[in-house]
Short mmCIF file of C-alpha atoms in Angstrom, two decimals:
data_model
loop_
_atom_site.label_atom_id
_atom_site.label_comp_id
_atom_site.label_asym_id
_atom_site.label_seq_id
_atom_site.Cartn_x
_atom_site.Cartn_y
_atom_site.Cartn_z
CA ASN G 1 -7.49 -15.45 9.31
CA GLY G 2 -9.33 -13.41 12.22
CA ALA G 3 -9.10 -10.29 10.23
CA PHE G 4 -11.62 -12.18 6.51
CA GLN G 5 -13.62 -13.64 9.61
CA ALA G 6 -14.35 -10.35 11.31
CA ALA G 7 -14.76 -8.34 7.86
CA ALA G 8 -16.93 -11.55 6.41
CA PRO G 9 -20.28 -10.10 7.62
CA GLN G 10 -19.83 -6.96 6.11
CA VAL G 11 -19.58 -8.74 2.87
CA VAL G 12 -22.32 -10.50 3.23
CA ALA G 13 -24.45 -7.77 3.94
CA ALA G 14 -23.35 -5.33 1.18
CA VAL G 15 -24.02 -8.38 -1.69
CA ASN G 16 -26.94 -9.49 0.22
CA ALA G 17 -28.02 -5.50 -0.24
CA GLY G 18 -27.19 -5.86 -4.25
CA GLU G 19 -24.11 -4.61 -4.41
CA ASP G 20 -21.40 -6.58 -6.82
CA PHE G 21 -19.10 -9.07 -4.99
CA SER G 22 -16.21 -7.58 -5.97
CA THR G 23 -17.23 -3.70 -4.77
CA ALA G 24 -18.18 -5.15 -1.45
CA LEU G 25 -14.29 -7.35 -1.58
CA ALA G 26 -12.96 -3.97 -2.20
CA SER G 27 -14.89 -2.31 0.53
CA ILE G 28 -12.86 -4.08 3.24
CA ASP G 29 -8.84 -3.50 2.29
CA LEU G 30 -7.82 -6.94 2.85
CA PHE G 31 -7.35 -8.07 -0.79
CA PRO G 32 -4.78 -7.24 -3.28
CA GLN G 33 -6.32 -4.69 -6.22
CA GLU G 34 -5.00 -7.92 -8.98
CA PHE G 35 -7.25 -10.20 -6.94
CA LEU G 36 -10.01 -7.95 -7.17
CA GLU G 37 -9.67 -7.05 -10.85
CA ILE G 38 -9.23 -10.78 -11.29
CA VAL G 39 -13.36 -11.29 -9.50
CA SER G 40 -14.45 -8.49 -11.01
CA VAL G 41 -13.99 -9.97 -14.65
CA ALA G 42 -14.64 -13.46 -13.36
CA GLU G 43 -17.93 -12.10 -11.76
CA THR G 44 -18.99 -9.61 -15.16
CA SER G 45 -17.93 -12.97 -17.02
CA GLY G 46 -20.40 -15.39 -14.49
CA THR G 47 -17.23 -17.45 -13.53
CA VAL G 48 -16.26 -16.72 -9.96
CA PRO G 49 -16.52 -20.16 -8.36
CA GLU G 50 -13.95 -21.24 -11.39
CA GLN G 51 -11.38 -18.50 -11.02
CA LEU G 52 -11.55 -18.47 -7.45
CA HIS G 53 -10.74 -22.03 -7.70
CA ARG G 54 -8.24 -21.57 -10.28
CA LEU G 55 -6.20 -19.00 -8.21
CA SER G 56 -6.39 -20.59 -5.05
CA PRO G 57 -3.51 -22.80 -5.63
CA GLN G 58 -1.52 -19.65 -6.77
CA PHE G 59 -2.62 -17.29 -3.77
CA GLU G 60 -1.80 -20.44 -1.88
CA ALA G 61 1.74 -21.05 -3.28
CA GLN G 62 2.60 -17.18 -2.60
CA ALA G 63 1.84 -17.40 0.88
CA ARG G 64 3.89 -20.07 0.91
CA ARG G 65 6.84 -18.31 -0.56
CA ALA G 66 6.59 -15.47 1.64
CA MET G 67 6.59 -17.56 5.24
CA GLU G 68 9.50 -19.32 3.83
CA ALA G 69 10.86 -16.12 3.19
CA MET G 70 10.32 -14.68 6.41
CA THR G 71 11.42 -18.01 8.19
CA ALA G 72 14.73 -17.60 6.57
CA THR G 73 14.99 -14.04 7.43
CA PHE G 74 14.47 -14.78 11.41
CA GLY G 75 16.62 -17.36 10.99
CA TRP G 76 19.01 -15.49 10.32
CA LEU G 77 17.94 -12.82 12.89
CA ILE G 78 18.59 -14.75 15.47
CA TRP G 79 21.68 -16.44 14.44
CA LEU G 80 23.31 -13.26 14.38
CA LEU G 81 21.85 -12.37 17.55
CA VAL G 82 23.46 -15.59 19.20
CA ALA G 83 26.66 -14.59 17.27
CA GLY G 84 26.59 -11.33 18.61
CA PHE G 85 25.67 -12.38 22.10
CA ILE G 86 28.79 -14.91 22.07
CA ILE G 87 31.31 -12.03 20.55
CA PHE G 88 30.51 -9.60 23.48
CA VAL G 89 30.52 -12.45 26.32
CA VAL G 90 34.03 -13.40 24.60
CA ILE G 91 35.41 -9.83 24.34
CA SER G 92 34.13 -9.31 28.10
CA ILE G 93 35.85 -12.06 29.44
CA MET G 94 38.87 -11.16 28.00
CA MET G 95 38.99 -7.70 29.06
CA TRP G 96 38.69 -8.61 32.56
CA TYR G 97 41.51 -10.85 31.80
CA VAL G 98 43.39 -8.03 30.21
CA SER G 99 42.45 -6.00 33.32
CA LEU G 100 44.01 -8.57 35.71
CA LEU G 101 47.15 -9.07 33.90
CA ASP G 102 46.94 -5.07 33.98
CA ASP G 103 46.75 -5.20 37.41
CA ALA G 104 49.26 -7.72 38.46
CA ILE G 105 51.60 -5.72 36.35
CA ASN G 106 51.06 -2.25 37.98
CA ASN G 107 51.41 -4.04 41.40
CA LEU G 108 55.27 -5.25 40.67
#
């Protein structure tokens, strides 16, 4: 993700300056509070790599579910737009036909 790549130098510079890893991550405002708290606890206990390895599948599954929901929502939205367009075309043709019939009746 470009946002994370762009923020990486800032995080590295903060850690190299002696700041805590969790504080450096919090300064870029890209991570949820829950994640930052878990990283803070892991940093205190000295198990950051293990904890991140444990969290990775959870966050990946969460992202996958969010993408599936977004895809389903956009699918329904596109379906509704196409259905609306078809209904508009059908009603337009029907109104044109009714107009022709009305003109024919008025000319008699």
